[in-house]
Coordinates of C-alpha atoms in Angstrom, one line a residue:
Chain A
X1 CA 123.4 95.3 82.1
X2 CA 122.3 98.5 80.5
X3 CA 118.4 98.9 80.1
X4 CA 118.3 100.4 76.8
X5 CA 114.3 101.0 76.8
X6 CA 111.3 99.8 78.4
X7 CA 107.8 99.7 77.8
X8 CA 104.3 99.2 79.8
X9 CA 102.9 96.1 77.4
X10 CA 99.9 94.4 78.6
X11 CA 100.0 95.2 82.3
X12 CA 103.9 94.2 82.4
X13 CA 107.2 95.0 80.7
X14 CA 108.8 94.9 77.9
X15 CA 112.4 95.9 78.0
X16 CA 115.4 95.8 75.9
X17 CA 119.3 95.3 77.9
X18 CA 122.5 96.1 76.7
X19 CA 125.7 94.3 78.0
X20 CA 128.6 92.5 77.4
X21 CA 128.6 88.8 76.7
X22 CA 131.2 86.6 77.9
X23 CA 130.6 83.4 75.7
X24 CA 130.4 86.1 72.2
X25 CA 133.1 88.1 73.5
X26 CA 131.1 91.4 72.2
X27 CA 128.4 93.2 73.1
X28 CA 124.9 92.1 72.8
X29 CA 121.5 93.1 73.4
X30 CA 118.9 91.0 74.9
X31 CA 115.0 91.9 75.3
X32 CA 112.4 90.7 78.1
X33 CA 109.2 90.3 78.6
X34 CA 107.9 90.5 82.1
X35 CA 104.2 89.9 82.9
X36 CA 102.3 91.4 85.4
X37 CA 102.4 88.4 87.4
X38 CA 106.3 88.9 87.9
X39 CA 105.5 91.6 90.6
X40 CA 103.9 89.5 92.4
X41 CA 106.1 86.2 92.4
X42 CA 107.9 83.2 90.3
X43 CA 107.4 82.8 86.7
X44 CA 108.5 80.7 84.1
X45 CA 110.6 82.0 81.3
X46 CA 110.3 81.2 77.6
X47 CA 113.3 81.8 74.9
X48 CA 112.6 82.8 72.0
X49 CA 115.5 82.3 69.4
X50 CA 114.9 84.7 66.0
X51 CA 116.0 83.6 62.1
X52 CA 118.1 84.7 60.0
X53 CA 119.0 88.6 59.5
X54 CA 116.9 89.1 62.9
X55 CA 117.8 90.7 66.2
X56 CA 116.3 90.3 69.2
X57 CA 113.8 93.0 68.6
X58 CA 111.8 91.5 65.6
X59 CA 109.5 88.9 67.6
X60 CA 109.0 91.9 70.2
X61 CA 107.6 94.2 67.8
X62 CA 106.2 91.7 65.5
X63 CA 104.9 88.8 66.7
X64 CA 102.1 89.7 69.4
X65 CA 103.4 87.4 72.0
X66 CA 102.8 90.2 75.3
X67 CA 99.0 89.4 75.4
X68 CA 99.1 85.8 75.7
X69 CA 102.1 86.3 77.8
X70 CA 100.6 87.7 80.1
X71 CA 97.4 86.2 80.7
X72 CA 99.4 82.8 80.9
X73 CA 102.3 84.6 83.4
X74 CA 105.5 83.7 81.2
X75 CA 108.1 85.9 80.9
X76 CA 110.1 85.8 77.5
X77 CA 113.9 86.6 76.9
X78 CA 114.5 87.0 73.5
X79 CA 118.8 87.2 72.4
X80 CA 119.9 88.5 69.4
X81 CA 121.0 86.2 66.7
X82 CA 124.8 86.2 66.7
X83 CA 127.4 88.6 67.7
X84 CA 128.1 91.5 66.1
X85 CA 130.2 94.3 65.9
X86 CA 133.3 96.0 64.0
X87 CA 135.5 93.3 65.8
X88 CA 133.5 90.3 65.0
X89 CA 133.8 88.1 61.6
X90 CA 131.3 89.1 59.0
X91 CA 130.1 86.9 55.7
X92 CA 128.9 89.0 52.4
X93 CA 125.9 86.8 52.4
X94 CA 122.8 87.4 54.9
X95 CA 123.1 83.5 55.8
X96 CA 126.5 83.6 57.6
X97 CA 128.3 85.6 60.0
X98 CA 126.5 88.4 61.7
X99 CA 122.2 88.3 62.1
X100 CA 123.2 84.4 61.1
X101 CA 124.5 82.6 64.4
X102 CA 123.0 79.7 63.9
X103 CA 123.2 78.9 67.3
X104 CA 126.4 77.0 67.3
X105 CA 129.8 76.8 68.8
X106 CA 131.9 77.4 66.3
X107 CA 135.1 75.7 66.4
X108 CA 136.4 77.2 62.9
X109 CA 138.5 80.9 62.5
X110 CA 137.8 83.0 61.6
X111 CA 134.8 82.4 63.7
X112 CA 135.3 80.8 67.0
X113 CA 136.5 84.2 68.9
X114 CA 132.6 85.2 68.8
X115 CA 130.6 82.7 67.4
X116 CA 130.0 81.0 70.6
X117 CA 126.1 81.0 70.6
X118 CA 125.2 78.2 72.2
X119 CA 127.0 77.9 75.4
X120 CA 125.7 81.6 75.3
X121 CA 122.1 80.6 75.1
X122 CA 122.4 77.5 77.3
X123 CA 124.8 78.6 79.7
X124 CA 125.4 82.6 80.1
X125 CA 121.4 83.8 79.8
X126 CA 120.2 81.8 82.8
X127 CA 122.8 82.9 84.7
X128 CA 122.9 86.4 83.6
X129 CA 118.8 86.3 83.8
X130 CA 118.8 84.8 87.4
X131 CA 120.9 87.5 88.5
X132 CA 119.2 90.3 87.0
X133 CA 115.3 89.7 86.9
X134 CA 115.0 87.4 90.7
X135 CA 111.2 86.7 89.7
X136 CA 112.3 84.8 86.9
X137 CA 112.5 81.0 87.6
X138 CA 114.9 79.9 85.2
X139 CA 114.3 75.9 86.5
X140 CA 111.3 76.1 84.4
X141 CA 112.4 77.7 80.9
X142 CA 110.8 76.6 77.5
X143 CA 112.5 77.3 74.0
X144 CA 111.0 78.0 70.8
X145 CA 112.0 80.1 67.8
X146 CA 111.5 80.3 63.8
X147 CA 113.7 79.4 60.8
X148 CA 117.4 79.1 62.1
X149 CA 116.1 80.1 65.7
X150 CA 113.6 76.7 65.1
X151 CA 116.9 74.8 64.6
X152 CA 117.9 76.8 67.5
X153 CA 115.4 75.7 69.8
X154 CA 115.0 72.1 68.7
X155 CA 118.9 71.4 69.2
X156 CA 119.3 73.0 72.5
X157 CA 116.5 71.5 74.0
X158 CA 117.1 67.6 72.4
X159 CA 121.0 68.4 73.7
X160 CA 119.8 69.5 77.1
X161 CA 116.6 67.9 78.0
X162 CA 117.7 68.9 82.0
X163 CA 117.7 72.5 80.9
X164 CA 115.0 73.0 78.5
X165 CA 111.6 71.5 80.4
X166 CA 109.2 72.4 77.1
X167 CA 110.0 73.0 73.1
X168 CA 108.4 74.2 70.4
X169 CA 109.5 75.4 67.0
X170 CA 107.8 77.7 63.7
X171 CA 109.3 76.7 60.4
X172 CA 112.3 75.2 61.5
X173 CA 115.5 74.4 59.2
X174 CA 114.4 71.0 60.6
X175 CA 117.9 69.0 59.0
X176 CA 120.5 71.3 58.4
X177 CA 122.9 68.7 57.3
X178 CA 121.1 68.6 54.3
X179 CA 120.0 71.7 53.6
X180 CA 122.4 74.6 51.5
X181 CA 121.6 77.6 54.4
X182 CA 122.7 75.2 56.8
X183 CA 125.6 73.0 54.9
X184 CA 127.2 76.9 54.2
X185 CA 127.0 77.5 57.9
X186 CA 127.9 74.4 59.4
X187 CA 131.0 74.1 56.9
X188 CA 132.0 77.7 58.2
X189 CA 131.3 77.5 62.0
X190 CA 132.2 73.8 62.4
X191 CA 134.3 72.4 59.4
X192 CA 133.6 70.2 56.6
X193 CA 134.1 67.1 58.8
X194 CA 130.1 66.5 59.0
X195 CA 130.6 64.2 61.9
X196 CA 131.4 67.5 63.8
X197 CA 127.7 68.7 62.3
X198 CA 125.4 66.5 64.0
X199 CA 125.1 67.6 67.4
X200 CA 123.5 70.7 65.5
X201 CA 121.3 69.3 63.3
X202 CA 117.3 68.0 65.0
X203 CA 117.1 65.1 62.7
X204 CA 120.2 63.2 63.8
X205 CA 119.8 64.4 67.7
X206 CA 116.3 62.9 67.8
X207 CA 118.1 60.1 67.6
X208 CA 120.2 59.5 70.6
X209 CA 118.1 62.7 73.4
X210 CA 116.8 61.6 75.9
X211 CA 114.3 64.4 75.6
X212 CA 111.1 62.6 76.8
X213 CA 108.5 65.9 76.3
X214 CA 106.0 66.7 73.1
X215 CA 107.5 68.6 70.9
X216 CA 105.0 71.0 68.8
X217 CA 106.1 72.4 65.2
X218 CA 104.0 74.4 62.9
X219 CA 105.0 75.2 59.3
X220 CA 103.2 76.7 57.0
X221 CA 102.5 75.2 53.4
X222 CA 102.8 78.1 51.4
X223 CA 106.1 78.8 53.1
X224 CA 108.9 79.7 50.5
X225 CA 111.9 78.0 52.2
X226 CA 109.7 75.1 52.8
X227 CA 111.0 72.0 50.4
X228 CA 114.5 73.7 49.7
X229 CA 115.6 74.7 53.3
X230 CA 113.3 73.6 56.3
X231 CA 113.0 70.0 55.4
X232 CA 110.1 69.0 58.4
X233 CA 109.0 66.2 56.7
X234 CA 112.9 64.8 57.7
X235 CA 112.1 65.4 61.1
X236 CA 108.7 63.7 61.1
X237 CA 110.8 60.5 60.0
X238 CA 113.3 61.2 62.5
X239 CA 110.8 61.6 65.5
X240 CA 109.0 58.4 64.5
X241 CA 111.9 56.5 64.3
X242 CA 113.2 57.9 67.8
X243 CA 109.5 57.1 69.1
X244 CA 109.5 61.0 70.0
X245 CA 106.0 62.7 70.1
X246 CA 106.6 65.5 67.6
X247 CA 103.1 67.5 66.6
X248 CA 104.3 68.7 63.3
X249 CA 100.9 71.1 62.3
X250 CA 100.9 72.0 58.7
X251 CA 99.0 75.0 58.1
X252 CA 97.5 76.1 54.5
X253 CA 98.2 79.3 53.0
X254 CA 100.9 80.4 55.5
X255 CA 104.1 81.8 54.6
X256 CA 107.8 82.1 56.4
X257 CA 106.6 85.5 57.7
X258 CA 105.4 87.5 60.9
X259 CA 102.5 86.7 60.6
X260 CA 102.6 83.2 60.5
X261 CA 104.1 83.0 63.7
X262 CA 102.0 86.0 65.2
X263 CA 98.8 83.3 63.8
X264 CA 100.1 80.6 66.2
X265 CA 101.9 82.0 69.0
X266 CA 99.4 82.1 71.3
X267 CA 99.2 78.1 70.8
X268 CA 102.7 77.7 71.6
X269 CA 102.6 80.3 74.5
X270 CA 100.1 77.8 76.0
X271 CA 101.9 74.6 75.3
X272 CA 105.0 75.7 77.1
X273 CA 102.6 77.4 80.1
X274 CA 101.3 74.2 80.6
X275 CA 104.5 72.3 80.6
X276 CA 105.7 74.4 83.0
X277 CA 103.0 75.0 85.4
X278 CA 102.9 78.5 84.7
Chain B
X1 CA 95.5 98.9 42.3
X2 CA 98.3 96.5 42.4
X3 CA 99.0 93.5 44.8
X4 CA 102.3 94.0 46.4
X5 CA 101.8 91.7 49.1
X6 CA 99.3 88.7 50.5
X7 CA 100.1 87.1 53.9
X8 CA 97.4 84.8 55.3
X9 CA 97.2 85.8 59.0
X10 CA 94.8 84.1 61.6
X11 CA 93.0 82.7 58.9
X12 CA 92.4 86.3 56.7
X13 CA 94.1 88.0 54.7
X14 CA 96.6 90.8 55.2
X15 CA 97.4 92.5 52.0
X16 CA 99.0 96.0 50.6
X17 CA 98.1 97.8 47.6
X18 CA 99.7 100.1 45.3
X19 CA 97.9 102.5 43.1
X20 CA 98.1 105.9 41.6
X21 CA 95.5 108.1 44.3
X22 CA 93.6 110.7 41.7
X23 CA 93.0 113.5 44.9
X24 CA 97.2 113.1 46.1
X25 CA 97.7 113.0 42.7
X26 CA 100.8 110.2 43.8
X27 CA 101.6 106.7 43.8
X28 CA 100.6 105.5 47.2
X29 CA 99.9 102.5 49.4
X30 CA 97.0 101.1 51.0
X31 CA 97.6 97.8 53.5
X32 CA 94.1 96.0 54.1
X33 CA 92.8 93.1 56.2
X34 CA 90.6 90.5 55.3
X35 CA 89.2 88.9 58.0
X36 CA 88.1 85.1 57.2
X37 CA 84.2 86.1 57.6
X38 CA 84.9 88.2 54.4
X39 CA 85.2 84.9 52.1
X40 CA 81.0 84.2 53.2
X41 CA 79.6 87.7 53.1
X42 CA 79.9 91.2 53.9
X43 CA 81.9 92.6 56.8
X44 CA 81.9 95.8 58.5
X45 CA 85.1 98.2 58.1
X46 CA 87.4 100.3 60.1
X47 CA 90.0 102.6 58.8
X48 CA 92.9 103.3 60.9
X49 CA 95.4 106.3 60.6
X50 CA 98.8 106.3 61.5
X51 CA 100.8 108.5 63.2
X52 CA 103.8 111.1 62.6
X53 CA 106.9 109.3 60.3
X54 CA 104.3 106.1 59.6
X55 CA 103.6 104.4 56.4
X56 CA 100.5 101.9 55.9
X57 CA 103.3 99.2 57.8
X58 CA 103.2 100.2 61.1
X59 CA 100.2 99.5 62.3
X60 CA 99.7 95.9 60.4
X61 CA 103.1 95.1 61.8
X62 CA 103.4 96.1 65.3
X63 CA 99.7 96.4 66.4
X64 CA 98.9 92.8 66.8
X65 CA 95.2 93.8 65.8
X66 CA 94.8 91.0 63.2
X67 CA 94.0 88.5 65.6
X68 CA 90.5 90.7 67.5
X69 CA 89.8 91.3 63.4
X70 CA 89.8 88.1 63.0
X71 CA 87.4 87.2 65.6
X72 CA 84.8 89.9 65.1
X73 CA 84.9 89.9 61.4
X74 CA 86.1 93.5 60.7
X75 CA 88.1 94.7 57.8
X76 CA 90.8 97.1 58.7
X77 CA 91.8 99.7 55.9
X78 CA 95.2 100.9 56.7
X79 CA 96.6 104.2 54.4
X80 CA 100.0 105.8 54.2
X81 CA 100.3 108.8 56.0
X82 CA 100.8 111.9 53.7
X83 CA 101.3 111.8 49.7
X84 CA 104.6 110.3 49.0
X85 CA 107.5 111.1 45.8
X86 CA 110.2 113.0 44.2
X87 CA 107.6 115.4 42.7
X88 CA 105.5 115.6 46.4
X89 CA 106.1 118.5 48.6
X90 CA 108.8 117.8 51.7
X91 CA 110.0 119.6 54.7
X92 CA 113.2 119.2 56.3
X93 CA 111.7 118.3 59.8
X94 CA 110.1 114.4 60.1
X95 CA 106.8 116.7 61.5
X96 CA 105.7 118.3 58.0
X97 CA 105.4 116.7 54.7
X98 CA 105.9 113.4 53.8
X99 CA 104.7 111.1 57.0
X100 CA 103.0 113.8 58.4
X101 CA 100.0 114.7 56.1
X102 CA 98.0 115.6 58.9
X103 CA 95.0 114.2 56.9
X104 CA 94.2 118.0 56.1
X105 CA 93.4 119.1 52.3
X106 CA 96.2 121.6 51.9
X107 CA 95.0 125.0 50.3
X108 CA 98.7 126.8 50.7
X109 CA 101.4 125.9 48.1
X110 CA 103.7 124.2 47.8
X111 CA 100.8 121.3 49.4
X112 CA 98.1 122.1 47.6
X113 CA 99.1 119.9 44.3
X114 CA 99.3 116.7 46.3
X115 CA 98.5 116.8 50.1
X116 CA 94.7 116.9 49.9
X117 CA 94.0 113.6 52.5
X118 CA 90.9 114.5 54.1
X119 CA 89.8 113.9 50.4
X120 CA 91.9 110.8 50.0
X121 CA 90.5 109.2 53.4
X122 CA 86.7 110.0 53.2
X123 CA 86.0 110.5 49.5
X124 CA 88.6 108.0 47.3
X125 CA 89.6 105.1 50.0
X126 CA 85.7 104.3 50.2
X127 CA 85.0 104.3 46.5
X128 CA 87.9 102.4 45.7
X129 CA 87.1 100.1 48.6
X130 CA 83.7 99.6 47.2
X131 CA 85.1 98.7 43.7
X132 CA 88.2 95.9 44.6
X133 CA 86.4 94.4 48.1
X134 CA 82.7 93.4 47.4
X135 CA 82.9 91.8 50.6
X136 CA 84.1 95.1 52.1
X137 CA 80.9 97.1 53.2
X138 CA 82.0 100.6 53.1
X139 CA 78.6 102.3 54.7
X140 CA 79.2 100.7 57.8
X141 CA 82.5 102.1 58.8
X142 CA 84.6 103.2 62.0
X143 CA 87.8 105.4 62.0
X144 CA 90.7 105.1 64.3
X145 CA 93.8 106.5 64.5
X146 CA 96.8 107.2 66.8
X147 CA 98.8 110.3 67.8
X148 CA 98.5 112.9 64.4
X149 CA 95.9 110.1 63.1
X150 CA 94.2 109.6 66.2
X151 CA 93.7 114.2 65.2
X152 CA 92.4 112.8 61.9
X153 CA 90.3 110.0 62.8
X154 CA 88.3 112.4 65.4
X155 CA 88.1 115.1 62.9
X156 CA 86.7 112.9 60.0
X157 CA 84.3 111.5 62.2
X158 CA 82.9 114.6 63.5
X159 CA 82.7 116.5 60.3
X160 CA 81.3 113.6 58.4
X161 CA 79.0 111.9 60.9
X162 CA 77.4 110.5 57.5
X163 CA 80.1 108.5 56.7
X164 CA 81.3 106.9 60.0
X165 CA 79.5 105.2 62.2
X166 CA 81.9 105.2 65.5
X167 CA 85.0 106.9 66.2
X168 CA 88.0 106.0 68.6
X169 CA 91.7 107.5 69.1
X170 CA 95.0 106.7 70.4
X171 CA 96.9 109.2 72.0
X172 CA 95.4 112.0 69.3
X173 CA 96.9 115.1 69.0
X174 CA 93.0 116.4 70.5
X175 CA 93.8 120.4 70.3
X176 CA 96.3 120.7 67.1
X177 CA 95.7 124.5 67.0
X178 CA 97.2 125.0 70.5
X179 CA 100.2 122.5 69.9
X180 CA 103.6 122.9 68.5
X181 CA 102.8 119.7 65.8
X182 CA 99.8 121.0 65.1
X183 CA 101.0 124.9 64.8
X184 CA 103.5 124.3 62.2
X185 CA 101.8 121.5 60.2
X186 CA 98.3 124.1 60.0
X187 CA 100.1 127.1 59.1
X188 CA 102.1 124.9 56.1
X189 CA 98.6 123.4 55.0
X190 CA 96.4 126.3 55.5
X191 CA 97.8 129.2 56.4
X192 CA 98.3 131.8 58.9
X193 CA 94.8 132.7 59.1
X194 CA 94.0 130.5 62.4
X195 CA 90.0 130.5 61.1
X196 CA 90.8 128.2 58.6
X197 CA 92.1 125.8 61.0
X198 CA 88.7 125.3 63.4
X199 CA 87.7 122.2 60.8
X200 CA 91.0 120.4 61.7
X201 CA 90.6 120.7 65.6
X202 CA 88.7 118.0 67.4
X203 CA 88.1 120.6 70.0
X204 CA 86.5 123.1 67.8
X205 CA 84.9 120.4 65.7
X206 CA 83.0 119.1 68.5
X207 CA 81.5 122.4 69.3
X208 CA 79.7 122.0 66.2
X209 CA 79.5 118.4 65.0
X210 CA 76.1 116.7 64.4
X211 CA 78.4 113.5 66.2
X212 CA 76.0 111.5 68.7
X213 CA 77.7 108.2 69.2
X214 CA 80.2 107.2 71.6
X215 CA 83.8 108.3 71.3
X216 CA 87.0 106.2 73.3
X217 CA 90.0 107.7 73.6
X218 CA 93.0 105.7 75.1
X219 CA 95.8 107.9 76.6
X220 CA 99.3 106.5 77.9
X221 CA 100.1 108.6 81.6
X222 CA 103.5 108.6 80.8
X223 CA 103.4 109.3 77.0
X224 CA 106.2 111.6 76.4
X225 CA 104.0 114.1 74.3
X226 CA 101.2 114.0 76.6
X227 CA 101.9 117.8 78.0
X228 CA 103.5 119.4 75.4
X229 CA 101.2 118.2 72.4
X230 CA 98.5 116.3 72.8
X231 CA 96.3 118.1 75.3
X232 CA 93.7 115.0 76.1
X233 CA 92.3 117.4 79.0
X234 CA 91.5 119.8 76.0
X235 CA 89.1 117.4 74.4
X236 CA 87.5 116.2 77.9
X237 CA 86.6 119.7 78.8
X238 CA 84.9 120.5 74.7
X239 CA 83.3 117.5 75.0
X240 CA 81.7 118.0 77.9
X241 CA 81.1 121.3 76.9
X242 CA 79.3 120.3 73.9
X243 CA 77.5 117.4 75.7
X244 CA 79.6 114.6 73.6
X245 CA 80.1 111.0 75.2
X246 CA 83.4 110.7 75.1
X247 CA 85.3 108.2 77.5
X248 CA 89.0 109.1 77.9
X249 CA 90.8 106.3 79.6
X250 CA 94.4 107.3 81.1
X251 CA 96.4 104.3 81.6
X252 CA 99.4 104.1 83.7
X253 CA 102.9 103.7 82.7
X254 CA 101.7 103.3 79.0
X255 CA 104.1 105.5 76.6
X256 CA 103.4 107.0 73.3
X257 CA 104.4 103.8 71.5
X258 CA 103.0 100.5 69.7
X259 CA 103.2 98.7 72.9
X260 CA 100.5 100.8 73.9
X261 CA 98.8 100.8 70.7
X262 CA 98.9 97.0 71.3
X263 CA 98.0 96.3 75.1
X264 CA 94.7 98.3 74.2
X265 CA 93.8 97.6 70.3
X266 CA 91.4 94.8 71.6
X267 CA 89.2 97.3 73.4
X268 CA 89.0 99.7 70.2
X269 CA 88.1 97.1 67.9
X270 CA 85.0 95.0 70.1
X271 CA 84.0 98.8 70.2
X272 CA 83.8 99.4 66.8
X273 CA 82.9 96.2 66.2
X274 CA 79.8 96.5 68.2
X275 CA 78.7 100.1 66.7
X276 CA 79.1 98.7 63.4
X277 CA 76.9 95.1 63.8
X278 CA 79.7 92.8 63.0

């Protein structure tokens, strides 16, 4: 791993690597936030999965998550949000292909050679992390994101509850099944056989995890992807009917942007501190 | 002035302007917060200045400073950094010109026509303020500023101590006259003859200034510019020299960036917000 840059951010770290990724077959960059308390011993890890057209340097610079980060001791890794490069399949459209993961394994060409991003996210960062940072405790790792990385989150954690100990989502694209972002990328990673979609899509895990945590969503009202992409009123149902204990926090006025998320992160910092006794 | 942007953030507003500026005789751009207080009643004002290659963006983007605004009820004024156009004045170098106004009223052509900012920031932002943001109570205002605006927050403040009320600076370029930055951009501006320069240099400013309030400086140890253009030492020793209270905080590790800017934005605004009665 390459460290690309780092920077003194609230008393700890925040620092950008470069390497190359097994599971995407291409390089990648990654970016961490260590708080002070890392010098000193163990702490818990949040991911933080981005949306679409994203890297893994937009919720660093954006977001405002180092303060609460590191009054609460969580360290956050943040990937990028596909592979990229020359070598890797590419889409015309911002919603597929590179910046547009989706956090999938794809199983469809051209895409599968790279498009591997969630055994790279499930499997290859805690490894990779518990090599390289030792004060991170990867046993106690939370996952959140926004917009495709809120699908990100909610899938990974409802597909791995041993993994994933807290989750939390902004804005997610709650039921991609039935949604045309996530139909268009599910029909390219995966195939049109949508029986092959539903391990990737919140709605229809909630159905059959045996994810037994609280699960805290906020989406904004006066977000523009809100009735024709993100769909949380699906997952309400869905979490209901599962008898899963979903907060799903509407919140007026809010949009899909930055600042959203940077209004609410400190909530979510603390609801995954507190799952795991950071 | 037209809207070109409304986000709500932590329960305000966070909004960006365009408008056609009479004194840079350009289009420009103008981001403002609205903190929530400023729905009930008035609310005190800061103005912050943005460094080197900025627009009005960086600061509401990367700062994180939203959330203290929020909580002390302070309007933040935010303006682009130099005129801006295919009929405004450039240099080659990303130093002089546009992003790097220098917030200087250019007597030397070809700047004169356009780059006229101390004008812009302490005669037009106000008035225009005053007229679009009742809530907005421009005679109680602080300046701020960071690298070539924390050198234009200080030197506003301390040749107008009518108009601000407290002062604070990131990283400033404190002694432009003896700096490479400041050398170049004040010989463009003003002209060879170094005389002309004295109202543009905090150092010689505060030999003279009627200032009698508090000043903060925050200074990153390992800020790459530190040495070569900045000078912080320069401004402790005319302060004291002049009997000024200025506190100039050196923090370790910190670099010239908006992680700094961040870790320490808290600080600047509960001081402002305190000199100013919000």
């Amino acid at each position: 791993m390459e460290l690309l840059s780092s920077h003194r951010s609230f008393g700890g770290w925040q620092q950008r690597y470069g390497f190359k990724s097994t599971s995407l077959n291409s390089e990648t960059t990654l970016s961490v936030y260590l708080p002070p308390q890392a010098d000193r011993g163990s702490v818990p890890l949040l991911y933080w999965l981005s949306g679409l057209t994203c890297t893994d340097e937009n919720f660093v610079t954006k977001a405002g998550a180092q303060r609460a980060a590191a009054e609460l001791g969580l360290a956050i890794a943040a990937p990028d949000t596909s592979p990229r490069g020359a070598a890797v399949a590419d889409d015309a459209g911002w919603d597929l292909g590179q910046g547009a993961g989706f956090y999938v394994d794809a199983t469809q060409d051209p895409w599968r050679s790279h498009y591997q991003m969630a055994t790279y996210v499930r499997d290859e960062l805690p490894a990779l992390l518990a090599a390289h940072f030792p004060a991170i405790d990867c046993d106690r790792a939370g996952i959140s994101g926004h917009s495709m990385g809120g699908h990100g989150a909610l899938t990974l954690a409802l597909n791995n509850p041993d993994r994933y100990r807290s989750a939390s989502a902004f804005a997610p694209i709650a039921a991609p099944s039935q949604c045309p972002w996530g139909e268009k990328a599910l029909t390219a990673y995966l195939g049109s056989d949508r029986s092959a979609w539903l391990t990737y899509d919140a709605c229809e895990c909630l159905k059959t995890s045996a994810w037994d945590r609280p699960i805290l969503v906020d989406q904004g009202e006066a977000d523009e992807f809100l009735a024709g992409q993100l769909l949380p009123q699906q997952l309400e149902q869905a979490a209901q009917a599962a008898g899963k204990a979903l907060t799903l926090r509407y919140q007026p006025d809010y949009n899909h942007s930055y600042f959203f998320i940077a209004s609410f992160i400190d909530d979510h910092l603390r609801f995954h501190a507190e799952q795991l006794g950071s």
